[in-house]
Coordinates of C-alpha atoms in Angstrom, one line a residue:
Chain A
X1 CA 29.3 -24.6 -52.2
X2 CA 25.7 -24.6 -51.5
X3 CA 25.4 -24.4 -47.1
X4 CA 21.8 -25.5 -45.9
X5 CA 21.9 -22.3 -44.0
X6 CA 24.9 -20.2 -42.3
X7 CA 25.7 -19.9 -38.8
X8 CA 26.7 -16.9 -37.7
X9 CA 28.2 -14.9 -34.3
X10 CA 28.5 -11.5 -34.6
X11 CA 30.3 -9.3 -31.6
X12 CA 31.2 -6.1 -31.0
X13 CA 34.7 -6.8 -32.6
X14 CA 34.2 -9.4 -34.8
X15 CA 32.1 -11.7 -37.2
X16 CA 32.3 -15.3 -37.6
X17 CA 30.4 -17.7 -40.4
X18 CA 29.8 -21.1 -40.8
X19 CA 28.5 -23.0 -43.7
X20 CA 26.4 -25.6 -42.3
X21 CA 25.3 -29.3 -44.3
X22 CA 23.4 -32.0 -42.9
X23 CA 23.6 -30.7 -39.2
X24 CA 27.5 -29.8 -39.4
X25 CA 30.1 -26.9 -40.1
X26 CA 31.5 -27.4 -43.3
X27 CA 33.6 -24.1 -43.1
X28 CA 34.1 -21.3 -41.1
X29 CA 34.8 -18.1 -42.3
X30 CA 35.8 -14.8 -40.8
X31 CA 35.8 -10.5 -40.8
X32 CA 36.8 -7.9 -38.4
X33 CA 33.1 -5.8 -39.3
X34 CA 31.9 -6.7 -36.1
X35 CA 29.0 -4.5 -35.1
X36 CA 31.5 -1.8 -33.1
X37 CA 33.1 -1.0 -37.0
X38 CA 29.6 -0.8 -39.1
X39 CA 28.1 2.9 -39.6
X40 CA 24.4 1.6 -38.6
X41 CA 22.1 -0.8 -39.2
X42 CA 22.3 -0.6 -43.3
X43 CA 25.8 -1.7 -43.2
X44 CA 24.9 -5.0 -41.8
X45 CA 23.7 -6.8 -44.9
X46 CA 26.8 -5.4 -46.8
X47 CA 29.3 -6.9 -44.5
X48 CA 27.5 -10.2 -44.3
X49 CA 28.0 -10.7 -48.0
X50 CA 31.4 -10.1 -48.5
X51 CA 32.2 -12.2 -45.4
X52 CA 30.1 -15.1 -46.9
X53 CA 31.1 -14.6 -50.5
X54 CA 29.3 -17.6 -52.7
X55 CA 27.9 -19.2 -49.5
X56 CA 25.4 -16.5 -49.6
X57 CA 24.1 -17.3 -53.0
X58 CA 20.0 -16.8 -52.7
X59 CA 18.2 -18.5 -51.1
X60 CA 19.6 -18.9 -47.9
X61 CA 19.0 -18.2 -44.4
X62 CA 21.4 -16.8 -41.5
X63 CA 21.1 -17.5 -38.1
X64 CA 23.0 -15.0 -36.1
X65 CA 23.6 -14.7 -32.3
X66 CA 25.4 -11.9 -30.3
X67 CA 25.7 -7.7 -30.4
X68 CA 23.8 -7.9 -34.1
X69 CA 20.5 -8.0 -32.5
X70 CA 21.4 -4.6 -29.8
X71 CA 20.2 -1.7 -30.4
X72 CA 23.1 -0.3 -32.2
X73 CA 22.9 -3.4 -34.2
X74 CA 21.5 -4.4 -37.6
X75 CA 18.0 -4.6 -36.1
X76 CA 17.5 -5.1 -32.0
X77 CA 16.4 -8.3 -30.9
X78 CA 14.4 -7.6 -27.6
X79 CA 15.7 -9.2 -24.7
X80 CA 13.7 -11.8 -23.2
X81 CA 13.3 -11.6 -19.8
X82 CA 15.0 -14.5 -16.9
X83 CA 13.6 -17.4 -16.1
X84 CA 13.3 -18.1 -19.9
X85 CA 14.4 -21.1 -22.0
X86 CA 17.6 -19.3 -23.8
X87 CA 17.6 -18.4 -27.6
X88 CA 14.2 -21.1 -27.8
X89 CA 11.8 -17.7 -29.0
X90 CA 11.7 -14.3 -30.1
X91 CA 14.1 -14.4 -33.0
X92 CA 13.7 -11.1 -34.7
X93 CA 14.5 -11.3 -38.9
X94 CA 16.5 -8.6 -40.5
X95 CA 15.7 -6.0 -43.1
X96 CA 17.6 -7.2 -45.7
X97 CA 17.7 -5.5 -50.0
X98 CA 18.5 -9.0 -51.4
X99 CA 15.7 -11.6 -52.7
X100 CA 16.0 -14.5 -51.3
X101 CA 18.5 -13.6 -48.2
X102 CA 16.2 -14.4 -44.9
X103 CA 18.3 -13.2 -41.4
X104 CA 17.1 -14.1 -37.9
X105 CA 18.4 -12.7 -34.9
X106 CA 18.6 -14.2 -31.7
X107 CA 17.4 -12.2 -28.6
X108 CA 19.6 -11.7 -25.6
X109 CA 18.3 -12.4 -22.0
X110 CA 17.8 -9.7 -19.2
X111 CA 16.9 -9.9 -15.6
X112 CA 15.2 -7.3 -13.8
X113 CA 16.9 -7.4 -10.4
X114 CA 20.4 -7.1 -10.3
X115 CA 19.9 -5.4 -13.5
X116 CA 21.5 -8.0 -16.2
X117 CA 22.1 -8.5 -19.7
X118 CA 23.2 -10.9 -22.1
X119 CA 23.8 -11.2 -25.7
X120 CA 25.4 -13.8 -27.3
X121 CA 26.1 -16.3 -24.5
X122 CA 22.3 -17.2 -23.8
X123 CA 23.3 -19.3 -27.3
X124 CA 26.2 -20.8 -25.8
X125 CA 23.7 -22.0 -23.3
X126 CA 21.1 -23.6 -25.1
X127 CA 23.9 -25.1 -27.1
X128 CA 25.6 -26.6 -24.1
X129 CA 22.2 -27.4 -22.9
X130 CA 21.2 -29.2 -26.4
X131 CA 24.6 -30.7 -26.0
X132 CA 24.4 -32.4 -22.7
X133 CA 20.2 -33.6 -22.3
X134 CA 19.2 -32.5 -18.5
X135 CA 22.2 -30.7 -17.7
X136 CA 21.3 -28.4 -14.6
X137 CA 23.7 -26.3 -12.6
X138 CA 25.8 -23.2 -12.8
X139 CA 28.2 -22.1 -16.2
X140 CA 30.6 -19.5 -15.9
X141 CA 31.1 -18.1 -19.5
X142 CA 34.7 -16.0 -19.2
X143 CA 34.9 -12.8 -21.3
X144 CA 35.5 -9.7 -21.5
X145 CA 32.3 -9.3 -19.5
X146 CA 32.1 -13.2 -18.1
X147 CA 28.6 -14.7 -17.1
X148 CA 27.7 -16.8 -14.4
X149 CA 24.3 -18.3 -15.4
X150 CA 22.2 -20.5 -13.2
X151 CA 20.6 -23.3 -15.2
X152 CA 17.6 -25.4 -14.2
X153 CA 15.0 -27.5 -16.5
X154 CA 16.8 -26.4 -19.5
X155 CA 16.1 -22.3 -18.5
X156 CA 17.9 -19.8 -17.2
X157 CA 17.1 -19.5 -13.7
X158 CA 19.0 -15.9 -12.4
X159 CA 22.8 -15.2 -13.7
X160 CA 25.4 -11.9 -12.6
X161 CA 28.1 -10.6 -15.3
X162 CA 31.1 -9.2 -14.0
X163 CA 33.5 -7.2 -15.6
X164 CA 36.4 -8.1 -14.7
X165 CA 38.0 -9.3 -18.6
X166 CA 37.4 -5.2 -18.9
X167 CA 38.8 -4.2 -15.9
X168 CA 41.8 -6.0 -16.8
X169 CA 42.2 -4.4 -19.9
X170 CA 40.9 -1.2 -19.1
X171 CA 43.4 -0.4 -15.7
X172 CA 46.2 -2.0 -17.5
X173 CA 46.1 -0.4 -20.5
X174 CA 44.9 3.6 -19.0
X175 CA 45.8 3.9 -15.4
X176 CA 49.1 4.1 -13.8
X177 CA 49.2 0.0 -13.7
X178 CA 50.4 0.7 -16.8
X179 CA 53.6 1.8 -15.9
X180 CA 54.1 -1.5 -14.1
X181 CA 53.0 -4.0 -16.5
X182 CA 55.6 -5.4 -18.0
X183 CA 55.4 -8.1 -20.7
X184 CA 55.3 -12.0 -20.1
X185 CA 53.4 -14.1 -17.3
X186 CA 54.4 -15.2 -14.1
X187 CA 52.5 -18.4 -12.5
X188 CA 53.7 -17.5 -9.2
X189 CA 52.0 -14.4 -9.3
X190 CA 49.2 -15.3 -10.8
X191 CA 48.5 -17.9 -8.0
X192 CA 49.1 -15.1 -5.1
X193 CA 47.2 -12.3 -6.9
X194 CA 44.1 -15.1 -6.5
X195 CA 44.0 -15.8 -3.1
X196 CA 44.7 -12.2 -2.1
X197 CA 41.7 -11.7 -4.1
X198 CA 39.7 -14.7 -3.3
X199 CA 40.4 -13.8 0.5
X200 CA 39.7 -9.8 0.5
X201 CA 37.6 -9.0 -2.8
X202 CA 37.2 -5.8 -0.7
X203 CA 40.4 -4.6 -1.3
X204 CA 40.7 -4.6 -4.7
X205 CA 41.3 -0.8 -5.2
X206 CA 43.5 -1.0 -2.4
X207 CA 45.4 -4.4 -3.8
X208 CA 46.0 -2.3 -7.3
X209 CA 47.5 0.6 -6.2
X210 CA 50.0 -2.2 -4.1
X211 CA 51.0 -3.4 -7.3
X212 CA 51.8 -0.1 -8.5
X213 CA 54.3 0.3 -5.0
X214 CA 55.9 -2.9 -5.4
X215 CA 57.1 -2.0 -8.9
X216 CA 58.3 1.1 -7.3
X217 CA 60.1 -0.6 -4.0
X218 CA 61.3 -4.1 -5.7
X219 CA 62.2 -4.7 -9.0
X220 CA 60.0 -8.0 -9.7
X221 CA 60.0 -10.5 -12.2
X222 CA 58.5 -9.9 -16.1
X223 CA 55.3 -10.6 -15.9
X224 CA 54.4 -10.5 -12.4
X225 CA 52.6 -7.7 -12.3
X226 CA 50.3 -8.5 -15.0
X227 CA 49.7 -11.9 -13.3
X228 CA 48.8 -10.6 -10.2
X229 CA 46.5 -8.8 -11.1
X230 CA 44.6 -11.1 -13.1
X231 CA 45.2 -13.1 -10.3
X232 CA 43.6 -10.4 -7.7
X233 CA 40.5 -9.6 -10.2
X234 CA 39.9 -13.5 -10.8
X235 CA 40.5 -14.4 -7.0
X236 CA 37.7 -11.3 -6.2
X237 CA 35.0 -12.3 -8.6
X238 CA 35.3 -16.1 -7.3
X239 CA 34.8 -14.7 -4.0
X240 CA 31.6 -12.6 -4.7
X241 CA 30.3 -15.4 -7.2
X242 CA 30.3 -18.1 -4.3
X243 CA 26.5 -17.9 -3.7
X244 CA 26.5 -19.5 -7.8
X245 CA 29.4 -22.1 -7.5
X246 CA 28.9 -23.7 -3.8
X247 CA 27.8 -27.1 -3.8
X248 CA 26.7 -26.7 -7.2
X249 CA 27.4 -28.4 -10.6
X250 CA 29.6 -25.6 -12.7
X251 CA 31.0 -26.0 -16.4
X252 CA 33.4 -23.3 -17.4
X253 CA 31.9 -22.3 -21.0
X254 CA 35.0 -20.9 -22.8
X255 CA 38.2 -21.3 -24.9
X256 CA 41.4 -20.6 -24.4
X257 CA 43.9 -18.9 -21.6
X258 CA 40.9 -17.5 -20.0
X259 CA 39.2 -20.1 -19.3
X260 CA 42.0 -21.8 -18.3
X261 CA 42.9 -19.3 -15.6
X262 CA 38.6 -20.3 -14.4
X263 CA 39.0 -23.4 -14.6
X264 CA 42.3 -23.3 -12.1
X265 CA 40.7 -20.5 -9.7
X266 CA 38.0 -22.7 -9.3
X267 CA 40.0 -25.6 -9.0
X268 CA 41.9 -23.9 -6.4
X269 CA 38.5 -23.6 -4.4
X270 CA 38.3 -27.5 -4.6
X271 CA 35.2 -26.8 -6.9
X272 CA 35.2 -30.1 -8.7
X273 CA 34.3 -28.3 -12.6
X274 CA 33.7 -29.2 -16.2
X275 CA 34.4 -27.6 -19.5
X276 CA 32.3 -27.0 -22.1
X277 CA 33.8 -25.8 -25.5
X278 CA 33.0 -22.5 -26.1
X279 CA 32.7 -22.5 -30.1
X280 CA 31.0 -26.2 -30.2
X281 CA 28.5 -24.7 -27.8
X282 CA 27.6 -21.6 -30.1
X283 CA 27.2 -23.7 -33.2
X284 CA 24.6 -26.3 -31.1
X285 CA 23.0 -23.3 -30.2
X286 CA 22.6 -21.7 -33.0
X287 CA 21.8 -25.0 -34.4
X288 CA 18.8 -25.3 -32.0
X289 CA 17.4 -21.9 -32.9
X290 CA 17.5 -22.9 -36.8
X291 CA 15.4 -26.1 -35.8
X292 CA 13.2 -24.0 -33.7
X293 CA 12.7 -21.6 -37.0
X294 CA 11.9 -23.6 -39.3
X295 CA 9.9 -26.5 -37.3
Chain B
X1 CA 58.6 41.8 -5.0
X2 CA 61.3 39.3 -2.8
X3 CA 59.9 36.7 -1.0
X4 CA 61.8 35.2 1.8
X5 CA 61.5 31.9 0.2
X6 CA 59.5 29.9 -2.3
X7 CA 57.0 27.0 -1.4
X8 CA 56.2 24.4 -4.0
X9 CA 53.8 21.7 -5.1
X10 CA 54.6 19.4 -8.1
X11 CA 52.7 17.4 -9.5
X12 CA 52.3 15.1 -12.1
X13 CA 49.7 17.8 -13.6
X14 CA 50.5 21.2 -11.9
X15 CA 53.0 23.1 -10.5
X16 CA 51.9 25.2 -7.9
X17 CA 54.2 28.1 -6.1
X18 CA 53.9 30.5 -3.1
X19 CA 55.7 33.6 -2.2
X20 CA 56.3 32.9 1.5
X21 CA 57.1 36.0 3.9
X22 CA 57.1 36.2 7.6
X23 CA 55.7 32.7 8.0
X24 CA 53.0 33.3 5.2
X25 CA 52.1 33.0 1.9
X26 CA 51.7 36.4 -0.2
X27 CA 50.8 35.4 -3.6
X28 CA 50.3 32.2 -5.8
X29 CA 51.3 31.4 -9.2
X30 CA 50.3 28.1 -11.4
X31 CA 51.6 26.4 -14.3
X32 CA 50.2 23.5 -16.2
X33 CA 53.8 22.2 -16.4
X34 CA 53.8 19.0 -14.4
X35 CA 56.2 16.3 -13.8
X36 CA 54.2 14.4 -16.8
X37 CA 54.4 17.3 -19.4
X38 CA 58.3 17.9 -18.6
X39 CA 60.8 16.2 -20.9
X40 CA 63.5 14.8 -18.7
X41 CA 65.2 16.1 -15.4
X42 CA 66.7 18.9 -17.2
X43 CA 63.8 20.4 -17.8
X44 CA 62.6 21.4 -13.8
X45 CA 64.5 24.1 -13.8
X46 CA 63.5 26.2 -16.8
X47 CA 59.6 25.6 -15.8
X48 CA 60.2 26.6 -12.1
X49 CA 61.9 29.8 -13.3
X50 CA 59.6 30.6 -15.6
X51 CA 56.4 30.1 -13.1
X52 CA 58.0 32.0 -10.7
X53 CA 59.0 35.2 -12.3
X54 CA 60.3 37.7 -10.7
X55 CA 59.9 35.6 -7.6
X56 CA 62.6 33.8 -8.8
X57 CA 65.6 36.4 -8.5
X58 CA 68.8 34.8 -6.8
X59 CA 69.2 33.9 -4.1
X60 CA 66.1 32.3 -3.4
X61 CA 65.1 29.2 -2.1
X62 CA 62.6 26.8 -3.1
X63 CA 61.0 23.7 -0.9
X64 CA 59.0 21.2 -2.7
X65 CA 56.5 18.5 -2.5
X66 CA 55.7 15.7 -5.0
X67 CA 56.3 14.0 -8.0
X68 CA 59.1 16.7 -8.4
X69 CA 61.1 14.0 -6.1
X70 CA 60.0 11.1 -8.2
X71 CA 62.4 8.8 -10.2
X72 CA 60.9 10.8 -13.0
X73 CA 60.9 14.3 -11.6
X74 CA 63.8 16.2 -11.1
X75 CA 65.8 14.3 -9.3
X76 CA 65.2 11.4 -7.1
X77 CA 64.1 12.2 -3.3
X78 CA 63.8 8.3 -1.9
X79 CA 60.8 7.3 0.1
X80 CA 61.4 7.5 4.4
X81 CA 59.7 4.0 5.4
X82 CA 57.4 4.2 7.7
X83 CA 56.9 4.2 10.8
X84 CA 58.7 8.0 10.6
X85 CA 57.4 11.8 10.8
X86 CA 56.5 13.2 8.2
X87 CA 58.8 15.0 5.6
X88 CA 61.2 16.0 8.9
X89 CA 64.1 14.4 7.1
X90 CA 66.0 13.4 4.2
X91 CA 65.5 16.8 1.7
X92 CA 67.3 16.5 -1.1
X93 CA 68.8 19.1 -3.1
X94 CA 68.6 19.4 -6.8
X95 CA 71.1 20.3 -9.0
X96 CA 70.5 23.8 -10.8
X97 CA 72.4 26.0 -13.1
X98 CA 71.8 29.3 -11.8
X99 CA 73.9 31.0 -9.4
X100 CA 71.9 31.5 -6.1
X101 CA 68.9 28.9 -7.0
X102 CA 69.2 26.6 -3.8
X103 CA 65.8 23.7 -4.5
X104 CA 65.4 21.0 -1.9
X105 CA 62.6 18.1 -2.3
X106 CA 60.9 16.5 0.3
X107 CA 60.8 12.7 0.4
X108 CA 57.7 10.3 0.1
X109 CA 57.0 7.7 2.2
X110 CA 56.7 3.9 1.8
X111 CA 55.5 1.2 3.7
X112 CA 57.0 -2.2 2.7
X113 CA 53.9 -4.4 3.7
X114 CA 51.5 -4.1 2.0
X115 CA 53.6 -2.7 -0.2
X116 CA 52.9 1.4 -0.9
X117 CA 53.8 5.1 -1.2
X118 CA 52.9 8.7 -1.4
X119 CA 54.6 11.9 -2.5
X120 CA 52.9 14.6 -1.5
X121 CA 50.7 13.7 0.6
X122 CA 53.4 13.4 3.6
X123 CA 54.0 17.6 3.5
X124 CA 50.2 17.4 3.6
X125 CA 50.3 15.4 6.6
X126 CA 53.0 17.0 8.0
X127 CA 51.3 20.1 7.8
X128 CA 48.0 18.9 9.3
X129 CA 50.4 17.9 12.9
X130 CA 51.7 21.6 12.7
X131 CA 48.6 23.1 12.6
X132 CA 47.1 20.8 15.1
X133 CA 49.2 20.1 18.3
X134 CA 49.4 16.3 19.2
X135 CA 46.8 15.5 16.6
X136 CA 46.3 11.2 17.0
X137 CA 44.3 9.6 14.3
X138 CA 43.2 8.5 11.1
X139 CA 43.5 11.2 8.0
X140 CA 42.0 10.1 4.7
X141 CA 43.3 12.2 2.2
X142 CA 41.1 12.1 -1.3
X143 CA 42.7 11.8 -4.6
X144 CA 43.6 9.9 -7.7
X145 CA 45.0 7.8 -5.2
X146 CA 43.3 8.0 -2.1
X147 CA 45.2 7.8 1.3
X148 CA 44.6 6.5 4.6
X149 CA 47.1 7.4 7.2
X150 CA 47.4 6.4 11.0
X151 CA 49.2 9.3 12.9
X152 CA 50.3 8.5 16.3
X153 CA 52.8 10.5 18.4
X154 CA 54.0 12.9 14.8
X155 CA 54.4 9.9 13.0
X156 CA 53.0 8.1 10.3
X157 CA 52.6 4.2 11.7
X158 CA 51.2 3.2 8.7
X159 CA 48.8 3.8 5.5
X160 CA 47.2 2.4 3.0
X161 CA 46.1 3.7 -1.2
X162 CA 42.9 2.7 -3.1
X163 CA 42.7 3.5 -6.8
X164 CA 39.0 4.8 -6.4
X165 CA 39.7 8.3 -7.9
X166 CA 41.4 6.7 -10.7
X167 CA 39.3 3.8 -11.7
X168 CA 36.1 6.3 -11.6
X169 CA 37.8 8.4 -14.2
X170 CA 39.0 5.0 -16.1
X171 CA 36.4 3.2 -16.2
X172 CA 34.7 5.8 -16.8
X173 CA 36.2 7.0 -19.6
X174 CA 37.4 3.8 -21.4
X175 CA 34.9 0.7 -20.3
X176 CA 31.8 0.3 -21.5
X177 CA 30.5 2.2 -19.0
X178 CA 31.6 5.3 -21.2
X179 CA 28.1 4.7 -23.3
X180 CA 26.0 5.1 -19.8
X181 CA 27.8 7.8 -18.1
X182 CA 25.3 11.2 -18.9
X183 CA 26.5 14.4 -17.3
X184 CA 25.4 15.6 -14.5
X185 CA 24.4 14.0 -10.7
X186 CA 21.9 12.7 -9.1
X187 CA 22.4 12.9 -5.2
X188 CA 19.8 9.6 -4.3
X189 CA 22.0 7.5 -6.8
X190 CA 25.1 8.5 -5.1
X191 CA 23.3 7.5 -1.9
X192 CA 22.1 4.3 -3.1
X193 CA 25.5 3.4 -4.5
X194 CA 27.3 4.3 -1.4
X195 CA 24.9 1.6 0.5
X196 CA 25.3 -1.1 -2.6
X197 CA 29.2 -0.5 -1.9
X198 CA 29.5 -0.7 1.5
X199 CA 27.0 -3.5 1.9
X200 CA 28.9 -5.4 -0.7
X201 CA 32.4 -4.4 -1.5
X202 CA 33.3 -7.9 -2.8
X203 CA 30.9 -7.4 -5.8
X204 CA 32.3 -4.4 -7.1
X205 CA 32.7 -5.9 -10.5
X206 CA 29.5 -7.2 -10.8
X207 CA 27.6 -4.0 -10.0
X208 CA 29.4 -2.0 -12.7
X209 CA 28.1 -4.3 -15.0
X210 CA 24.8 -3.7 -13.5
X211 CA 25.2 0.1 -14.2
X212 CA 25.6 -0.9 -17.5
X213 CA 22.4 -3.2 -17.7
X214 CA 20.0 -1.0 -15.9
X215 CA 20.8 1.9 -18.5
X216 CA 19.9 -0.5 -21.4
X217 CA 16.8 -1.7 -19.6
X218 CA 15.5 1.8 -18.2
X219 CA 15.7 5.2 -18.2
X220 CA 17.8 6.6 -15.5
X221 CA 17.8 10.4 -14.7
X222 CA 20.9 12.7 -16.5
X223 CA 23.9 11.9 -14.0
X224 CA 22.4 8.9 -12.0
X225 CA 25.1 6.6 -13.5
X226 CA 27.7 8.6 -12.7
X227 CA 26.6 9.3 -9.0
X228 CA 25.9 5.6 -8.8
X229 CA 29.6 4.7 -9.7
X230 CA 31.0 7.2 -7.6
X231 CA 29.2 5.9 -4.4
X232 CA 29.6 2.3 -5.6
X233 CA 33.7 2.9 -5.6
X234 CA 33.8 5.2 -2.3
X235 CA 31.5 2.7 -0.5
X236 CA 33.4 -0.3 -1.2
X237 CA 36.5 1.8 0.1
X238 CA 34.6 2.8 2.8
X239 CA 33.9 -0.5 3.5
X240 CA 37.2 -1.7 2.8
X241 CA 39.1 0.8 5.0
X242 CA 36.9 0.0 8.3
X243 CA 40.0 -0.9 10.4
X244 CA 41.4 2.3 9.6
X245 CA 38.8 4.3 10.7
X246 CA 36.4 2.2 13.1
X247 CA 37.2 3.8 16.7
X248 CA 39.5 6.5 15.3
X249 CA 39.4 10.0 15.9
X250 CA 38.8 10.9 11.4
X251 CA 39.5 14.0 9.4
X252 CA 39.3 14.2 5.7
X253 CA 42.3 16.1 4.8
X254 CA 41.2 17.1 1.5
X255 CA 39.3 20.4 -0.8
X256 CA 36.6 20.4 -3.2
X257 CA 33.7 17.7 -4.1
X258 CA 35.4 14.7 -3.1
X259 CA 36.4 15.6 0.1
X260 CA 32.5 16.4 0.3
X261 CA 31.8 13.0 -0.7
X262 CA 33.8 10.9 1.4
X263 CA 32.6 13.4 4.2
X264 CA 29.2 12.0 3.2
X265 CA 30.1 8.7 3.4
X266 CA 32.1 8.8 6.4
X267 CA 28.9 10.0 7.8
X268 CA 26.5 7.7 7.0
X269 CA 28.4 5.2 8.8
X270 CA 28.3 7.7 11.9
X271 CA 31.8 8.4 11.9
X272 CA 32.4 11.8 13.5
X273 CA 34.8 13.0 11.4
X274 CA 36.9 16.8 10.9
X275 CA 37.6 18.5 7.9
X276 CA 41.3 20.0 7.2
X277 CA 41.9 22.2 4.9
X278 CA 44.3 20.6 2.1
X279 CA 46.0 23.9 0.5
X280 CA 46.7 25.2 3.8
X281 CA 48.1 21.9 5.2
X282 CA 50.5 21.0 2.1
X283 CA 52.2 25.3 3.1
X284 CA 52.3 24.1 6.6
X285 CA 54.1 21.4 5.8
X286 CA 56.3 23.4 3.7
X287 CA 57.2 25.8 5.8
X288 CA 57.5 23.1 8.3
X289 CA 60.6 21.2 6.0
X290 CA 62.3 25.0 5.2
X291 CA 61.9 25.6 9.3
X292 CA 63.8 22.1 9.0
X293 CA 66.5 23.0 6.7
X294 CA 67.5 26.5 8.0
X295 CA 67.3 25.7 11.6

């Protein structure tokens, strides 16, 4: 099969293709060589072959989005600086060996003060932006690092990343949490780890090592731990993100279980919130940056 | 050499023993075999023979502190609840195999709501109230886990843990913050971290992140990332333990950098605050559970 072009999202972990016809993905395709396993920029244009096998017969041109364009990537994209429109400019192409191969790279977005970066979501954005004409308001983007991204007249007004997906998996994984964590997921938990949280996001370091001495005192149930403390890290950056959400539109941009637990911290809040599909949103966006390329 | 007795404090890294005579200590030996290095209860005894030497020749007796007394550790020594005096109570004794080897372990303490504990840190304490006479007050005692305990009347009323030592060397290690973290440290970061923390605990999660983005975007000076997370992580506890010390007469029971750098932040918020020495507390308190068991 002969794609008009191939979509592409390329993270730290992994790499995802698309084969796109007449506006729409025709097949996706996928490889663990995100940019975290490649040995420098040369092994970029290796990687994207095999993943793409005969969709990359010459010509045909990429579109990629996501840790490809950082500096440790296949070529870096320069960030372009809040308020911007997001992924509309500044697409960098790739060095590539083979004739008729043409890469483009879409920059991530920085702001100056609080020092932010993105990479990757600011095509999320202008794919739920192309999606829904005139949307303005606030999207939270979960993640391992999640976004909150305030949107106005189709730009990127100011947004704050916190790391609490990390945090999760960093404390739970290396510090004595781990000791506590058992397996499984308690709702229960979950639900008090948020508003303790939500109500003193200046405990947190305090509110870990408590999960730490109830496993110690009480024997609780499988899974309560972990819960609670997604609970407590959710519950905290709700708190501190209040300035974006209150009395403002907000979308939750994201699949899956994490998204879900936004959607009910939020909801818990009373913070009447939409979703917005996280993969649908990267393709429109990526979309959008092909039509700005070759208009 | 025959000391009248042996003083000892286990940890999860170190073992650390005294030679006590007449009231003091006359030498010090180390080992690197800590509770976590020791393969089972069975195991104590061989290491604390063979750290002590010649110390060790029956009969001797040996008081110890710490994770010795853990579920893990030697044997079990369970927690007093509080409110109760420090380690005046409850010694348990292991079981040994040589003739004339008599080990007690002091018990930790735990407080049931919010739920936490501390071995070690009580002979500390205990220690602190023998060396100072109807000593009322806060102590903050830095660590992997740092404590904050309200003495009143030679008792422990209550105390709270943050994980700030811990998720320093965490995230530190195993987040992304791993790729901004140079060596060294810059004393105006640590300032301007402590402030950031303090001024906004809640967004603890969002200024690591910002750590992460101001290293991409400029240059910072060897070790400012580092100092920055440091104060970020002791402001926010700072911050976060207000009750505990707003009013209080302080003293940072503690040896070494951090108890230098929660002096500093203590006194940036105008706390007048004491310093106690930590090695010389955790022999008072010692000496204070063998006056205990003998008397």
């Amino acid at each position: 099969m002969t794609p008009d072009w191939i979509a592409c999202d390329w993270g730290t972990s992994n790499l995802r293709l698309w084969a796109m016809k007449d506006g729409a993905p025709v097949g996706e395709r996928r490889s663990d060589r995100g940019m975290g396993r490649l040995d420098g920029p040369q092994a970029f244009e290796d990687a994207l072959i095999e993943a793409a096998g005969d969709w990359a017969a010459p010509p045909v041109t990429v579109v990629a989005c996501g840790m490809v364009g950082a500096r440790q990537g296949w070529i870096e994209a320069p960030y372009i600086p809040v308020p911007a429109k997001p992924s509309a400019s500044g697409l960098v192409r790739a060095p590539t060996r083979t004739p008729g191969l043409s890469v483009h790279i879409v920059p991530g977005m920085s702001q100056a003060d609080p020092a932010d970066v993105m990479r990757g979501e600011e095509t999320q954005i202008a794919g739920h932006l192309a999606l829904h004409r005139n949307w303005d308001g606030v999207l939270c983007l979960p993640g391992t690092h999640t976004k909150w991204a305030h949107v106005s007249v189709d730009e990127v007004v100011s947004f704050q990343t916190y790391m609490t997906g990390e945090m999760f998996a960093v404390l739970g994984q290396h510090s004595v949490l781990r000791h506590s964590l058992t397996d499984g997921w308690d709702d229960a938990a979950f639900e008090a780890g948020l508003e303790q949280g939500f109500d003193r996001p200046e405990r947190l370091a305090n509110r870990l090592f408590s999960l730490r001495a109830e496993s110690l005192l009480s024997d609780p149930a499988p899974g309560a731990a972990r819960a609670r403390l997604s609970g407590l890290l959710i519950g905290a950056e709700i708190a501190s993100a209040k300035p974006y959400w209150l009395g403002q539109r907000v979308a939750v941009l994201g699949d899956g279980v994490q998204a879900d637990l936004y959607l009910r911290a939020l909801a818990v809040q009373s913070v009447p919130v939409e979703r917005s599909d996280a993969t649908r949103a990267t393709l429109a966006g990526l979309a959008a940056a092909h039509a700005a390329l070759t208009a």
